[in-house]
Coordinates of C-alpha atoms in Angstrom, one line a residue:
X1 CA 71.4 110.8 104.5
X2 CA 70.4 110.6 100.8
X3 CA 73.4 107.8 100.2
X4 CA 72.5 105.8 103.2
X5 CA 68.5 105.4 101.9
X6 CA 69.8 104.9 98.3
X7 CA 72.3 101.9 99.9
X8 CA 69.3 100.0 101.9
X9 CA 67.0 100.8 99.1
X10 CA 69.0 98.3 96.5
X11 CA 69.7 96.1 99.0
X12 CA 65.7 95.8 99.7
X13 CA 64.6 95.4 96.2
X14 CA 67.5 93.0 95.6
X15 CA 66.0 91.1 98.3
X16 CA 62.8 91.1 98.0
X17 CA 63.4 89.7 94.4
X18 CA 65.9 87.1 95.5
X19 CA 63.2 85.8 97.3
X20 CA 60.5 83.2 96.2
X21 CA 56.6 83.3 97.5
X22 CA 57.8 80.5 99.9
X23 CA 60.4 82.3 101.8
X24 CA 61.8 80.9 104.8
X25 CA 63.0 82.3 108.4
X26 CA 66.0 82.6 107.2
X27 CA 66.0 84.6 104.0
X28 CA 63.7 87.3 106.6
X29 CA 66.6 87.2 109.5
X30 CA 68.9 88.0 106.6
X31 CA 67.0 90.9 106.1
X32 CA 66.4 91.9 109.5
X33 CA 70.5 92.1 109.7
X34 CA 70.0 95.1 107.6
X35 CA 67.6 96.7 108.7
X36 CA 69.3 96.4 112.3
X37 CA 72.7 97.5 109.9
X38 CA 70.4 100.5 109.1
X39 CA 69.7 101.0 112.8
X40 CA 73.7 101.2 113.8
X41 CA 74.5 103.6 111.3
X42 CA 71.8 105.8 112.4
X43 CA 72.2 105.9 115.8
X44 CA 75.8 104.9 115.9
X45 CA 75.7 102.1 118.6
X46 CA 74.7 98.6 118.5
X47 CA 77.4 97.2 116.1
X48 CA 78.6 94.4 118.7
X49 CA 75.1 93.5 118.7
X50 CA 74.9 93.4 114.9
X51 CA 78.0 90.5 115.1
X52 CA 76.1 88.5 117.6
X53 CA 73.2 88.1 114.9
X54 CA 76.0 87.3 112.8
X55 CA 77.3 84.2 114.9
X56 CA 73.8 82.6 114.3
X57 CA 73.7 82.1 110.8
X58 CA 75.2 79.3 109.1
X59 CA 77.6 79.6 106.1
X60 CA 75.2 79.3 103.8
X61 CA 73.1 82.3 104.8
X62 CA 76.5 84.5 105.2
X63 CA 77.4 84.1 102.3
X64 CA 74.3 85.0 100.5
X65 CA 74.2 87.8 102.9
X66 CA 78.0 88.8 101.7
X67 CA 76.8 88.4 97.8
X68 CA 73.8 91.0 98.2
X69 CA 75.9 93.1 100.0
X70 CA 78.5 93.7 97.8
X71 CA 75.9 94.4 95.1
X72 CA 75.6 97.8 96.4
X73 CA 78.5 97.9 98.5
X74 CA 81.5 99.1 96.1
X75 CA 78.9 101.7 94.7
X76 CA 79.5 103.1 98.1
X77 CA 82.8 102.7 98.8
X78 CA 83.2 104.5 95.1
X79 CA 80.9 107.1 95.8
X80 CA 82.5 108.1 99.0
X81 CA 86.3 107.7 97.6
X82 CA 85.4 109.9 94.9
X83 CA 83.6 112.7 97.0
X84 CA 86.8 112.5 99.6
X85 CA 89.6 112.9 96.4
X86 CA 87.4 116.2 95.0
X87 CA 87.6 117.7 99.0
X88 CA 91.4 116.6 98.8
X89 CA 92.4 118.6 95.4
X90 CA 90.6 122.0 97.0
X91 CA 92.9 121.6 100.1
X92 CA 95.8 121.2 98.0
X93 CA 96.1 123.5 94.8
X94 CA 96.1 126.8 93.8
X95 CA 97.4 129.2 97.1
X96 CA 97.1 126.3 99.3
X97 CA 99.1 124.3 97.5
X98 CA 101.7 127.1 96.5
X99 CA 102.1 128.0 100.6
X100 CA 102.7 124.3 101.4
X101 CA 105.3 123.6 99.1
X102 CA 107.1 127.0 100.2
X103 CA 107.0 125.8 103.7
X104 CA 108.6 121.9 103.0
X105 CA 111.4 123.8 100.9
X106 CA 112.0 126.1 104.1
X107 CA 112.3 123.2 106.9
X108 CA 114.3 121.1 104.5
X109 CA 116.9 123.8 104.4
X110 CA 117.0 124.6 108.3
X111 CA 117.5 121.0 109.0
X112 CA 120.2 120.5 106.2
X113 CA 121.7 124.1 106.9
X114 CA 122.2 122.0 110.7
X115 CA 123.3 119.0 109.0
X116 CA 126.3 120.7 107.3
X117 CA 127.6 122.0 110.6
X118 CA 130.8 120.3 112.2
X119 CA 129.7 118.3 115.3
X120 CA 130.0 120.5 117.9
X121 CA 128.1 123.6 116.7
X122 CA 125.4 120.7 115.6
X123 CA 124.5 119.1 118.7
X124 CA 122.7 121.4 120.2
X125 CA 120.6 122.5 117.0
X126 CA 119.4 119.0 116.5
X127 CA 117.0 119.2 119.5
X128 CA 116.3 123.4 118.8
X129 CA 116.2 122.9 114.9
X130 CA 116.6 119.7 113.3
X131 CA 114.3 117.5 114.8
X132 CA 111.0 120.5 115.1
X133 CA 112.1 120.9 111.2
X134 CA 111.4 117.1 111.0
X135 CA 108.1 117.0 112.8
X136 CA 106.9 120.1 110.7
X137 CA 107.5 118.0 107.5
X138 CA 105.8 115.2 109.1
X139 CA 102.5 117.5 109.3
X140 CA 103.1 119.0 105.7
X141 CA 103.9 116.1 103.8
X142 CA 102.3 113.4 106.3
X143 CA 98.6 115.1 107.4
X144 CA 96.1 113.4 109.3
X145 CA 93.6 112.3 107.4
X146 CA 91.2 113.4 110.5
X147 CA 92.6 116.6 110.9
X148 CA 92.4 117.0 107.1
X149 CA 88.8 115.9 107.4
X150 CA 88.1 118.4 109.8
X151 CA 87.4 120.9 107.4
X152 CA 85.8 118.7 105.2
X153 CA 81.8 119.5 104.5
X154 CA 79.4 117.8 107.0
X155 CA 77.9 115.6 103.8
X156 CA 81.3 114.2 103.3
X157 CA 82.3 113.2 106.9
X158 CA 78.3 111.8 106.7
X159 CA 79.7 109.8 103.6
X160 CA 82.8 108.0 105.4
X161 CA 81.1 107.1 108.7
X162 CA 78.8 104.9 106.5
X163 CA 81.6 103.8 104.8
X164 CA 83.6 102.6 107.4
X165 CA 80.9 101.0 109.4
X166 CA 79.9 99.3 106.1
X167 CA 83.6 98.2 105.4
X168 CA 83.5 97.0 109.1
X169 CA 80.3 95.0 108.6
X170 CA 81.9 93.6 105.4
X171 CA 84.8 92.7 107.3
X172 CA 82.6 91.0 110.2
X173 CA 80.7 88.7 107.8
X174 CA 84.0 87.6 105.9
X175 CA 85.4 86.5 109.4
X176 CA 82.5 85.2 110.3
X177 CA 82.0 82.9 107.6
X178 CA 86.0 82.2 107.5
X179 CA 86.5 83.3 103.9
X180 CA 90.0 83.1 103.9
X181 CA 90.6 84.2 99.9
X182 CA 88.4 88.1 100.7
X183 CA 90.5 91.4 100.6
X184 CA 90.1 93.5 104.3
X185 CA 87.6 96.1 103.0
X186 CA 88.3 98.5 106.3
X187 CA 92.0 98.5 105.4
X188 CA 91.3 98.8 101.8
X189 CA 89.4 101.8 102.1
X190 CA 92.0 103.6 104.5
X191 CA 94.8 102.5 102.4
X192 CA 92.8 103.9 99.4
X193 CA 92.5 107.0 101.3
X194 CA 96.2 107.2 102.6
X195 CA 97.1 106.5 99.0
X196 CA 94.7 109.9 97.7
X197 CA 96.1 112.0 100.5
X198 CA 100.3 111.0 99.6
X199 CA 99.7 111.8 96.2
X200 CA 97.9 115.6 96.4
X201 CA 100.4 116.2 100.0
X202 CA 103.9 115.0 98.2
X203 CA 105.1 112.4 99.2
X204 CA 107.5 111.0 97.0
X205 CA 106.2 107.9 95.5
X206 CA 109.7 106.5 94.4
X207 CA 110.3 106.2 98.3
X208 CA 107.2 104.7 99.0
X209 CA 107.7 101.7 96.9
X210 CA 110.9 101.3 98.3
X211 CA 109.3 101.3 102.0
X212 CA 106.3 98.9 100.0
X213 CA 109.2 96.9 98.5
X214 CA 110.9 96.8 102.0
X215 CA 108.3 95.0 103.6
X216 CA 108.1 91.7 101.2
X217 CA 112.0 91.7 101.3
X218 CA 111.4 91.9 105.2
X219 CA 108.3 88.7 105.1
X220 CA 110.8 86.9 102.9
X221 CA 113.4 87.5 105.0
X222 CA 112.2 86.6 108.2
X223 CA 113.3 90.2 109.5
X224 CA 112.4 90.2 113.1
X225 CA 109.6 93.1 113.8
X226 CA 111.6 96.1 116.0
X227 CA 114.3 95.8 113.1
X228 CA 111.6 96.5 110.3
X229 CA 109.9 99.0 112.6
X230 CA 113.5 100.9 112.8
X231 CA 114.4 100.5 109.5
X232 CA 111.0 102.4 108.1
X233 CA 110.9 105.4 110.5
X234 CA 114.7 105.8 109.0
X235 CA 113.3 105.8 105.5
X236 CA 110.3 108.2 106.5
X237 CA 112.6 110.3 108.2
X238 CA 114.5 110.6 104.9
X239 CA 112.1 110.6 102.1
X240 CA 110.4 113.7 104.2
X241 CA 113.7 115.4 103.9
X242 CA 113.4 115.0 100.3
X243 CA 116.2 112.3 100.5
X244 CA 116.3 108.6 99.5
X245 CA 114.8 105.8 100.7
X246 CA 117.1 103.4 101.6
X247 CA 116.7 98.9 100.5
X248 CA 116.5 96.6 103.0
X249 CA 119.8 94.5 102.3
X250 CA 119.3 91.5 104.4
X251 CA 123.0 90.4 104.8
X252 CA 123.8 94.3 106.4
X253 CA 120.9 93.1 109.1
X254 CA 122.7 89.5 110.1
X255 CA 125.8 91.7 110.0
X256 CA 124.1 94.2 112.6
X257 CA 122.7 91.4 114.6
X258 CA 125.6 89.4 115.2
X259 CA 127.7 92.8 116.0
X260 CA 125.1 93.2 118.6
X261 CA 125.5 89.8 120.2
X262 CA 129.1 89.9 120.2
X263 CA 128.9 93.5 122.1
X264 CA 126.0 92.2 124.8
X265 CA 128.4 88.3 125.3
X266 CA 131.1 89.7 125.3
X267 CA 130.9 93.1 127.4
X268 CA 132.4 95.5 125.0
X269 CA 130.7 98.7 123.3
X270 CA 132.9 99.8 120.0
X271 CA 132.7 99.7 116.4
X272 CA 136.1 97.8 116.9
X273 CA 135.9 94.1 117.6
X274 CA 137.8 91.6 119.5
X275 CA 136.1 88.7 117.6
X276 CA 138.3 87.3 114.5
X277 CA 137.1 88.5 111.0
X278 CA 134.9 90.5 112.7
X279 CA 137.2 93.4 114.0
X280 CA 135.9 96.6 111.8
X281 CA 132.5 97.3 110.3
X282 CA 134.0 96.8 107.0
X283 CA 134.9 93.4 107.7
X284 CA 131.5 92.6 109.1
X285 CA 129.7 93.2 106.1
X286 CA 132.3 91.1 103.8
X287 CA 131.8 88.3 106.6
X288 CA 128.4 88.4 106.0
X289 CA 128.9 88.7 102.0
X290 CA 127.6 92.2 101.4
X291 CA 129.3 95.8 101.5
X292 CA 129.2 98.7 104.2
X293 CA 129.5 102.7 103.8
X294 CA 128.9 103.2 107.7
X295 CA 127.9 101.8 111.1
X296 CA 126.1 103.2 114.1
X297 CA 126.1 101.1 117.5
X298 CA 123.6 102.2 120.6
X299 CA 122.3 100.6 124.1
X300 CA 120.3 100.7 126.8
X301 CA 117.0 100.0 124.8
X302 CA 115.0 97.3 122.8
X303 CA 113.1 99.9 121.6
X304 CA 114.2 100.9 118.1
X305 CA 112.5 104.3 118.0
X306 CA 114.8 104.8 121.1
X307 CA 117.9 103.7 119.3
X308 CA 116.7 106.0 116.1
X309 CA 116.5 109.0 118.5
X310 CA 119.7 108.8 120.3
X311 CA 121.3 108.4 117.0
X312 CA 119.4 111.2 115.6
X313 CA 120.3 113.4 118.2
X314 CA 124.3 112.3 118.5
X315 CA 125.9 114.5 115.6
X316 CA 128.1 111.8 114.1
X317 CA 125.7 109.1 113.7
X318 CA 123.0 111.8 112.6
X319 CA 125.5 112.4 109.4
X320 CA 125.6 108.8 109.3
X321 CA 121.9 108.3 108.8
X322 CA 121.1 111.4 106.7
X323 CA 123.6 110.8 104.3
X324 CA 122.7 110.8 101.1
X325 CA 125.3 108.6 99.1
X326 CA 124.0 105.7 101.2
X327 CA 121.6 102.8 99.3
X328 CA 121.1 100.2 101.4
X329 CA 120.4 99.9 105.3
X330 CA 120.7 96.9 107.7
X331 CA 119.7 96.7 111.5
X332 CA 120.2 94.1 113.8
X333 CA 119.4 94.0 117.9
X334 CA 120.1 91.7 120.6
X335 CA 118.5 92.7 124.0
X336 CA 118.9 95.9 124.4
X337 CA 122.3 96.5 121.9
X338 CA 121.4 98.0 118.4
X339 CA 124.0 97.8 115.3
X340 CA 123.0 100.0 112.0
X341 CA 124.5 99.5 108.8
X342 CA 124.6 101.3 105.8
X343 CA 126.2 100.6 101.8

């Protein structure tokens, strides 16, 4: 508990030298918020409490509370970060590393060994091989940073409980006092940590800009939620296959979402339509000024991890979304029909 005494220490002295002979009530309940901080992270109960003292100070107070905390506060956050990457690189080099890397290499082939099948010898390998191959990747390439942290030294999983609860305290008095222009420090420090883990585990990083770049062209876009949500378990689904992510092209979506309006109104399911200018995929895409290399239609669900999985596990349309002279993907629902587009 070395790091947790050195943490109230500063704050203390910076305290007790912020404050002049004259010191009111409210420079002491400021510092009995710490000490009751202390008290949480020590016994590991009473945070909910610790907001409720929060609630009674004014802005003022909050924020002086929020300046001495972040005195010591990224010292912390550093410390732990730094301690957590040095755990990381002994879980993933030498042997360690060596065995993983043999093991992604072997599911990759098995699934793509399945993928070059024709259709019929494929279909029933997708559940048996292709998909087990997928979730194995997921694990290799994708850990859980808990799991991962199981085997961590007892000092280190001492280091992040602080952290977190700190980050969450941070969190509490930014919301509290309504600062509107202060970064989330909880999500900062899991993304930092998410961020460690993809580099040593391999992840390829050109994908996950893609997926990064993805989500602003999505915001901009006004891409409804389920479609985005669809869209990015495709692209993890690929880039853990070792294949490439695909860009969000926002015309391929509209193209999607009006084929799957047209199929709900009016009562057809085909990649052929009745509707003029819009009878093949390829026409689709040109109507909605953009290109296609492929389509994949589904219903019965407004779930898009359902769609994703009975595509995955149809062989034609799991060639369709595993191809890899494909760039750009589109989605589009409408109650329960789902179009997927490709270029």
């Amino acid at each position: 508990m070395k790091l947790l005494s050195l943490f109230f220490l500063s704050l203390t002295l910076s305290l007790t030298f912020s404050l002049s002979p004259c010191a009111n009530a409210s420079s002491l309940t400021t510092n009995e918020i710490f000490v009751r901080l202390q008290s949480v992270i020590e016994d590991n109960k009473g945070f909910d409490a610790l907001l409720t003292d929060l609630e009674s100070l004014d802005d003022k107070q909050l924020i002086s509370l929020l300046k001495e905390f972040d005195q010591t506060w990224p010292q912390v956050r550093d410390s732990y970060l730094k301690a957590y990457q040095a755990f990381l690189k002994t879980e993933f080099t030498g042997s360690k590393k060596n065995n993983i890397a043999k093991e992604i290499r072997k599911h990759r082939s098995d699934f793509m060994a399945i993928y070059r099948l024709a259709e019929g010898p494929m279909k029933p390998l997708l559940k048996k091989t292709s998909m087990p191959a997928l979730k194995a990747l997921e694990k290799l390439i994708m850990p859980n940073i808990a799991k991962i942290l199981a085997n961590a030294p007892p000092q280190l999983s001492t280091q992040r409980k602080i952290a977190l609860i700190l980050a969450k305290f941070r969190d509490a008095i930014v919301d509290t006092a309504v600062l509107y222009d202060q970064e989330p420090a909880e999500e900062k420090l899991i993304a930092a940590e998410k961020e460690s883990l993809s580099g040593y585990s391999g992840l390829p990083r050109a994908g996950l800009r893609i997926i990064a770049e993805n989500d602003k062209i999505a915001e901009k876009e006004k891409i409804p939620a389920d479609e985005r949500e669809g869209i990015r378990e495709v692209n993890l689904w690929r880039i853990l296959l070792g294949l490439n992510a695909l860009v969000i092209d926002p015309k391929l979506s509209n193209a999607c979402r009006t084929h799957s309006e047209d199929m709900a109104k009016l009562g057809f399911f085909a990649h052929d339509s009745p509707v003029p200018g819009r009878a093949s995929p390829w026409d689709r895409a040109a109507e909605a000024g953009t290109k296609s290399t492929g389509e994949n239609i589904y219903m019965g669900s407004s779930s898009p991890a359902s769609a994703n999985s009975g595509w995955f596990f149809s062989p034609g349309h799991h060639k369709n979304m595993f191809k890899s002279g494909h760039k750009y993907i589109g989605l589009g629902r409408y109650q329960s029909h789902w179009t997927q587009m490709f270029g």
